[in-house]
Short mmCIF file of C-alpha atoms in Angstrom, two decimals:
data_model
loop_
_atom_site.label_atom_id
_atom_site.label_comp_id
_atom_site.label_asym_id
_atom_site.label_seq_id
_atom_site.Cartn_x
_atom_site.Cartn_y
_atom_site.Cartn_z
CA MET A 1 -0.11 0.05 0.13
CA LYS A 2 1.65 3.64 -0.80
CA VAL A 3 0.46 6.22 1.05
CA HIS A 4 1.42 9.98 0.24
CA TYR A 5 2.06 12.47 2.61
CA GLU A 6 3.47 15.27 0.30
CA ALA A 7 2.27 16.62 -3.12
CA ASP A 8 3.59 18.49 -6.16
CA SER A 9 1.17 21.11 -5.31
CA SER A 10 1.95 22.94 -8.68
CA LEU A 11 0.19 20.39 -10.55
CA ILE A 12 -3.40 21.48 -9.32
CA HIS A 13 -2.84 25.20 -9.01
CA ASP A 14 -1.75 24.98 -12.41
CA LYS A 15 -5.53 23.89 -13.83
CA GLN A 16 -8.76 25.45 -13.51
CA VAL A 17 -10.99 23.12 -11.53
CA ALA A 18 -14.59 22.92 -11.92
CA VAL A 19 -16.30 21.16 -9.23
CA ILE A 20 -19.90 20.05 -10.28
CA GLY A 21 -22.31 19.77 -7.07
CA TYR A 22 -22.50 21.85 -3.81
CA GLY A 23 -23.65 19.32 -1.49
CA SER A 24 -22.07 17.59 1.35
CA GLN A 25 -18.72 16.84 -0.34
CA GLY A 26 -19.07 19.44 -3.29
CA HIS A 27 -19.03 22.32 -0.92
CA ALA A 28 -16.17 20.96 1.16
CA HIS A 29 -14.14 20.58 -1.85
CA ALA A 30 -14.65 23.65 -3.59
CA LEU A 31 -14.13 25.78 -0.58
CA ASN A 32 -11.05 23.90 0.60
CA LEU A 33 -9.65 24.26 -3.08
CA HIS A 34 -10.46 27.90 -3.45
CA ASP A 35 -8.74 28.86 0.22
CA SER A 36 -5.54 26.51 -1.18
CA GLY A 37 -5.49 29.34 -3.79
CA VAL A 38 -6.53 26.69 -6.64
CA GLU A 39 -8.61 28.50 -9.20
CA VAL A 40 -12.09 26.85 -8.93
CA ALA A 41 -15.78 27.27 -10.28
CA VAL A 42 -18.53 25.53 -9.50
CA GLY A 43 -21.37 24.12 -11.75
CA LEU A 44 -24.88 24.01 -10.73
CA ARG A 45 -28.23 24.21 -12.22
CA PRO A 46 -29.38 27.42 -13.18
CA ASP A 47 -32.38 26.97 -10.42
CA SER A 48 -30.35 25.71 -8.00
CA SER A 49 -31.04 26.60 -4.73
CA SER A 50 -27.26 26.19 -3.80
CA ARG A 51 -25.93 28.94 -5.68
CA GLU A 52 -26.48 31.87 -3.61
CA LYS A 53 -24.86 30.00 -0.57
CA ALA A 54 -21.80 29.33 -2.90
CA GLU A 55 -21.82 32.71 -4.06
CA GLN A 56 -22.34 34.05 -0.63
CA GLN A 57 -19.18 31.81 0.22
CA GLY A 58 -16.67 33.59 -2.12
CA LEU A 59 -16.95 31.05 -5.22
CA THR A 60 -17.76 31.53 -8.75
CA VAL A 61 -20.84 29.94 -9.85
CA MET A 62 -21.43 28.62 -13.30
CA ASP A 63 -23.88 26.55 -15.07
CA ILE A 64 -22.75 22.90 -15.32
CA GLY A 65 -21.87 22.86 -18.70
CA GLU A 66 -20.16 26.11 -18.78
CA ALA A 67 -18.00 25.04 -15.61
CA ALA A 68 -17.24 21.72 -17.67
CA ALA A 69 -16.17 24.00 -20.92
CA TRP A 70 -14.07 26.33 -18.74
CA GLY A 71 -12.45 23.39 -16.22
CA ASP A 72 -9.22 21.72 -17.06
CA VAL A 73 -10.30 19.34 -14.55
CA VAL A 74 -14.10 18.54 -13.79
CA MET A 75 -15.01 16.83 -10.51
CA LEU A 76 -18.27 15.35 -10.65
CA LEU A 77 -19.46 15.35 -6.61
CA ILE A 78 -23.21 14.55 -7.27
CA PRO A 79 -25.15 11.31 -6.14
CA ASP A 80 -24.40 8.15 -8.21
CA GLN A 81 -27.48 7.97 -9.88
CA HIS A 82 -27.81 11.64 -11.28
CA GLN A 83 -24.05 11.16 -12.79
CA LYS A 84 -24.78 9.60 -16.02
CA GLU A 85 -27.36 11.94 -17.09
CA VAL A 86 -25.26 15.16 -16.16
CA TYR A 87 -22.52 13.84 -17.76
CA GLU A 88 -24.12 13.00 -20.80
CA GLU A 89 -26.40 16.05 -21.02
CA HIS A 90 -23.75 18.75 -19.76
CA LEU A 91 -19.85 17.28 -19.57
CA LYS A 92 -19.14 14.68 -22.33
CA GLU A 93 -18.94 17.31 -25.10
CA HIS A 94 -16.15 19.17 -23.15
CA MET A 95 -14.08 16.19 -22.20
CA THR A 96 -11.51 16.48 -24.67
CA PRO A 97 -7.84 15.43 -24.89
CA GLY A 98 -5.70 16.91 -21.97
CA THR A 99 -8.57 17.28 -19.70
CA ALA A 100 -9.22 15.31 -16.76
CA LEU A 101 -12.37 14.00 -15.06
CA GLY A 102 -12.47 13.38 -11.46
CA PHE A 103 -14.88 11.53 -9.10
CA GLY A 104 -15.08 11.31 -5.38
CA HIS A 105 -16.68 7.86 -5.33
CA GLY A 106 -16.05 4.62 -7.95
CA PHE A 107 -19.27 3.52 -8.98
CA ASN A 108 -20.11 5.02 -12.19
CA ILE A 109 -16.66 4.21 -13.83
CA HIS A 110 -16.45 0.53 -12.23
CA TYR A 111 -19.65 -0.51 -13.40
CA ASP A 112 -19.12 1.30 -16.91
CA ARG A 113 -22.10 3.87 -16.83
CA ILE A 114 -19.56 6.38 -17.16
CA GLU A 115 -17.40 5.79 -20.55
CA PRO A 116 -14.87 8.72 -21.09
CA PRO A 117 -13.35 8.92 -24.21
CA GLU A 118 -9.56 8.26 -24.84
CA GLY A 119 -7.23 11.37 -24.23
CA VAL A 120 -8.69 12.46 -20.89
CA ASP A 121 -7.43 11.56 -17.08
CA VAL A 122 -9.90 9.78 -15.23
CA PHE A 123 -9.27 9.82 -11.67
CA MET A 124 -10.34 9.68 -7.95
CA VAL A 125 -10.20 11.14 -4.67
CA ALA A 126 -12.31 9.93 -1.80
CA PRO A 127 -12.08 11.47 1.49
CA LYS A 128 -12.73 9.04 3.96
CA SER A 129 -15.36 11.38 6.04
CA PRO A 130 -18.34 13.33 5.39
CA GLY A 131 -17.86 16.26 3.76
CA HIS A 132 -18.29 18.61 6.72
CA LEU A 133 -15.60 16.79 8.32
CA VAL A 134 -13.64 17.53 5.37
CA ARG A 135 -13.98 21.58 5.33
CA ARG A 136 -13.85 21.61 9.08
CA THR A 137 -10.04 19.52 9.56
CA TYR A 138 -8.72 21.71 6.58
CA ALA A 139 -10.11 24.80 8.29
CA GLN A 140 -8.23 23.61 11.56
CA GLY A 141 -5.13 23.00 9.70
CA SER A 142 -5.09 19.17 8.93
CA GLY A 143 -7.21 17.20 6.85
CA VAL A 144 -8.72 13.68 6.75
CA PRO A 145 -7.24 10.50 4.84
CA CYS A 146 -8.12 10.06 1.42
CA LEU A 147 -8.29 7.37 -1.37
CA ALA A 148 -6.87 8.19 -5.09
CA ALA A 149 -7.09 6.04 -7.86
CA VAL A 150 -6.61 6.64 -11.55
CA ASP A 151 -9.22 4.66 -14.04
CA GLN A 152 -7.54 6.13 -17.45
CA ASP A 153 -3.86 7.86 -17.34
CA ALA A 154 -3.94 9.29 -20.72
CA SER A 155 -1.28 12.07 -19.53
CA GLY A 156 1.22 9.98 -17.71
CA GLY A 157 0.68 11.70 -14.68
CA ALA A 158 -2.79 10.98 -13.73
CA MET A 159 -2.03 9.81 -10.31
CA GLU A 160 0.13 12.76 -9.39
CA LEU A 161 -2.64 15.20 -10.05
CA ALA A 162 -4.77 13.09 -8.28
CA VAL A 163 -2.66 13.44 -5.25
CA SER A 164 -2.27 17.14 -6.21
CA TYR A 165 -5.79 17.76 -5.88
CA ALA A 166 -6.23 15.83 -2.56
CA ASP A 167 -3.20 17.69 -1.35
CA ALA A 168 -5.33 20.85 -1.95
CA ILE A 169 -8.38 19.53 0.07
CA GLY A 170 -5.93 18.57 3.39
CA GLY A 171 -5.60 14.86 2.49
CA THR A 172 -1.80 15.04 2.84
CA HIS A 173 -2.22 15.98 5.96
CA ALA A 174 -3.76 12.76 7.11
CA GLY A 175 -2.09 10.49 3.98
CA VAL A 176 -3.72 10.00 0.53
CA ILE A 177 -3.79 6.19 -0.13
CA GLU A 178 -3.42 4.49 -3.61
CA THR A 179 -6.24 2.35 -4.54
CA THR A 180 -8.00 1.21 -7.86
CA PHE A 181 -11.58 1.91 -8.53
CA LYS A 182 -12.76 -1.33 -8.14
CA ASP A 183 -11.46 -1.64 -4.37
CA GLU A 184 -12.94 1.55 -3.55
CA THR A 185 -16.32 1.06 -4.98
CA GLU A 186 -16.86 -2.87 -3.66
CA THR A 187 -15.61 -2.19 -0.32
CA ASP A 188 -17.30 1.22 0.26
CA LEU A 189 -20.88 -0.39 -0.79
CA PHE A 190 -20.12 -3.47 0.94
CA GLY A 191 -19.41 -1.61 4.19
CA GLU A 192 -22.30 0.82 4.00
CA GLN A 193 -24.71 -2.44 3.37
CA ALA A 194 -23.07 -4.80 5.68
CA VAL A 195 -21.67 -2.53 8.76
CA LEU A 196 -22.41 1.20 8.31
CA CYS A 197 -25.80 1.54 7.34
CA GLY A 198 -27.35 -1.61 6.57
CA GLY A 199 -26.25 -4.14 8.98
CA SER A 200 -25.78 -1.16 11.82
CA GLN A 201 -29.50 -0.21 11.57
CA ALA A 202 -30.95 -3.59 11.45
CA LEU A 203 -28.71 -4.72 14.70
CA ILE A 204 -30.49 -1.27 16.41
CA GLN A 205 -33.91 -2.25 15.50
CA ALA A 206 -33.79 -6.03 16.28
CA SER A 207 -32.11 -5.05 19.78
CA PHE A 208 -34.40 -2.53 20.57
CA GLU A 209 -37.76 -4.86 19.51
CA THR A 210 -36.05 -7.48 21.60
CA LEU A 211 -36.14 -5.64 24.78
CA VAL A 212 -39.59 -3.96 24.24
CA ASP A 213 -41.11 -7.26 23.18
CA ALA A 214 -39.65 -8.76 26.20
CA GLY A 215 -41.78 -5.98 28.70
CA TYR A 216 -38.61 -3.47 29.06
CA PRO A 217 -39.31 0.43 28.71
CA PRO A 218 -38.68 1.50 24.98
CA GLU A 219 -36.60 4.42 26.89
CA LEU A 220 -34.06 2.38 28.24
CA ALA A 221 -34.19 -0.26 24.99
CA TYR A 222 -33.02 3.30 22.76
CA PHE A 223 -30.41 4.08 25.46
CA GLU A 224 -28.99 0.56 25.92
CA CYS A 225 -28.98 0.02 21.77
CA LEU A 226 -28.79 3.06 19.82
CA HIS A 227 -27.85 6.07 22.00
CA GLU A 228 -24.80 4.68 23.89
CA LEU A 229 -23.65 3.17 20.50
CA LYS A 230 -22.04 6.45 19.67
CA LEU A 231 -19.65 6.01 23.11
CA ILE A 232 -18.40 2.58 21.80
CA VAL A 233 -17.95 3.90 18.10
CA ASP A 234 -15.75 6.72 19.28
CA LEU A 235 -13.42 4.55 21.26
CA TYR A 236 -13.38 2.05 17.81
CA TYR A 237 -12.45 5.08 15.79
CA GLU A 238 -9.64 6.43 18.47
CA GLY A 239 -8.06 2.88 18.94
CA GLY A 240 -9.58 0.21 17.32
CA LEU A 241 -11.09 -3.40 18.87
CA GLU A 242 -8.66 -3.61 21.47
CA TYR A 243 -8.86 0.04 22.62
CA MET A 244 -12.60 -0.68 23.08
CA ASN A 245 -12.18 -3.73 25.20
CA TYR A 246 -9.38 -1.83 27.35
CA SER A 247 -12.09 0.88 27.99
CA VAL A 248 -15.22 -1.01 28.73
CA SER A 249 -15.73 -2.91 31.81
CA ASP A 250 -14.47 -6.31 32.36
CA THR A 251 -18.34 -7.54 32.01
CA ALA A 252 -18.70 -6.10 29.02
CA GLU A 253 -15.64 -7.32 27.49
CA TYR A 254 -16.10 -10.80 28.34
CA GLY A 255 -20.23 -10.25 27.02
CA ASN A 256 -18.47 -9.22 23.84
CA TYR A 257 -16.42 -12.08 23.63
CA THR A 258 -18.67 -14.94 24.44
CA ARG A 259 -22.20 -13.38 22.96
CA GLY A 260 -20.86 -11.28 19.88
CA PRO A 261 -20.09 -14.23 17.72
CA ARG A 262 -23.75 -15.83 18.62
CA VAL A 263 -24.77 -13.04 16.97
CA ILE A 264 -22.57 -12.61 13.85
CA ASP A 265 -22.87 -16.51 13.45
CA ASP A 266 -21.65 -18.42 10.13
CA ASP A 267 -25.18 -17.53 8.78
CA VAL A 268 -24.44 -13.83 9.00
CA ARG A 269 -21.18 -14.52 7.60
CA GLU A 270 -22.87 -16.27 4.50
CA GLU A 271 -25.08 -13.66 3.85
CA MET A 272 -22.31 -11.21 4.06
CA GLN A 273 -20.55 -13.03 1.51
CA ASP A 274 -23.69 -12.89 -0.65
CA ILE A 275 -23.95 -9.13 -0.39
CA LEU A 276 -20.36 -9.05 -1.34
CA GLU A 277 -20.64 -11.35 -4.44
CA GLU A 278 -23.72 -9.13 -5.49
CA ILE A 279 -21.56 -6.25 -5.20
CA GLN A 280 -18.63 -7.74 -7.39
CA SER A 281 -20.88 -9.20 -9.81
CA GLY A 282 -22.39 -5.53 -10.40
CA GLU A 283 -26.16 -7.34 -9.70
CA PHE A 284 -26.78 -4.50 -6.74
CA ALA A 285 -25.57 -1.86 -9.10
CA GLU A 286 -27.96 -2.79 -11.70
CA GLU A 287 -30.96 -3.29 -9.03
CA TRP A 288 -30.37 0.08 -7.77
CA MET A 289 -29.81 1.88 -11.07
CA GLU A 290 -33.56 0.07 -11.87
CA GLU A 291 -34.92 1.23 -8.90
CA TYR A 292 -33.93 5.04 -9.19
CA GLU A 293 -35.40 5.00 -13.13
CA ASN A 294 -38.50 3.85 -11.73
CA GLY A 295 -39.16 6.33 -9.46
CA ALA A 296 -37.51 5.09 -6.50
CA PRO A 297 -40.89 3.34 -4.89
CA ASN A 298 -39.09 0.59 -2.68
CA LEU A 299 -36.61 3.27 -1.16
CA LEU A 300 -39.35 6.12 -0.34
CA GLU A 301 -41.78 3.31 0.83
CA GLN A 302 -38.81 2.25 3.34
CA ARG A 303 -37.90 6.09 4.02
CA GLU A 304 -41.71 6.78 5.20
CA ALA A 305 -42.21 3.54 6.95
CA LEU A 306 -39.34 4.26 9.11
CA LYS A 307 -40.77 7.45 10.62
CA ASP A 308 -43.37 5.39 12.25
CA GLU A 309 -40.88 3.05 14.08
CA GLN A 310 -41.57 2.84 17.69
CA ILE A 311 -37.78 3.46 18.11
CA GLU A 312 -37.66 7.03 16.15
CA LYS A 313 -40.85 8.09 18.13
CA VAL A 314 -38.74 7.00 21.52
CA GLY A 315 -35.85 8.53 20.25
CA LYS A 316 -36.97 11.98 18.89
CA LYS A 317 -38.76 12.49 22.19
CA LEU A 318 -35.74 11.43 24.42
CA ARG A 319 -33.18 13.49 22.39
CA GLY A 320 -35.42 16.83 23.24
CA MET A 321 -34.16 16.34 26.89
CA MET A 322 -30.60 16.55 25.56
CA PRO A 323 -29.56 20.19 25.29
CA TRP A 324 -26.13 19.56 24.00
CA LEU A 325 -27.74 18.63 20.92
CA ASP A 326 -28.60 21.22 18.34
CA GLY A 327 -32.13 19.59 18.01
CA ASP A 328 -31.97 19.41 14.06
CA GLU A 329 -33.15 16.34 12.96
CA THR A 330 -31.29 16.48 9.74
CA PRO A 331 -27.95 14.69 11.01
CA ASP A 332 -25.35 16.25 9.05
CA ASN A 333 -24.43 19.12 11.70
CA GLY A 334 -26.43 21.88 9.79
CA GLU A 335 -24.82 20.55 6.55
CA ALA A 336 -27.36 18.61 5.06
CA PRO A 337 -27.27 17.96 1.37
CA ASP A 338 -29.45 20.08 -0.91
CA ALA A 339 -30.30 19.06 -4.28
CA GLU A 340 -27.13 18.49 -5.39
CA GLU A 341 -26.96 15.48 -3.10
CA ALA A 342 -30.38 14.76 -1.91
CA SER A 343 -30.92 10.96 -2.87
CA THR A 344 -34.09 11.35 -4.71
CA GLU A 345 -33.78 14.78 -6.27
CA SER A 346 -32.54 15.56 -9.81
CA VAL A 347 -29.30 17.53 -10.50
#
């Protein structure tokens, strides 16, 4: 594994960079590039609600096609499901030899939804954190780790350009790890589905319901199965598995070793393998794109159903008792995505 802690900053400073989108990642990349002295413009729809915000933050805003024509480097930072359409309608004609097309996630390149022409560098810089942390850590003089990959090296220096870009958004302060579009895409999707979103939410809901069905107060179940999870995740984040076990009680540690494998047993591991194979084969990507193209009925149904879950109603009440929370039910510390990042809105 190759890790970069420094870069030739002149590579990206000699380019005009068009950032397409101004959501969670888009706003962070554009502002960090700007503050690093890179010539940057943000590409948005004429009616985008983000235009005024970006302009107020000192950035140049253009229509998407105008920005793509202007930029030497075009960084596409909108949701996966919108990228192909935006690329075909606004970017493709401007991808001429000598330009570079960048991504924050490998989905559309890895699954061949977007096929840039020859002569164009195609790279990825993927910060391993939400956008608000990319911005916050940069403002504090540091940064978050980034992954960098190259799918097409027309210039012979695409990786160096990617690392230079990562440097300008703060990534070299923490380390820029070379990888591939394949590995980033498949591990990212698997992590989301098996652990970070799918696995953790299913585990939280199942454990909450187990306690409530057994007659325990839902408020206690919420604290034990959801609220306190942040404390444990923080320990994982700070020092890994060993540090978490060192930090909790001996009782908790013993319960971890003896009961955890009963929750994540061989049947669960087999399901994880099936999920990974669906990602590797492209089955999940095809399923998700078909879902989106049909209006995302299952996604919207599940989203609405979640609002009626008891754990959500109890949690909303309990969070109202915690004055240290900001009370915003949109969980992104004030950096909630707008139309450029929202999962069901068009760009």
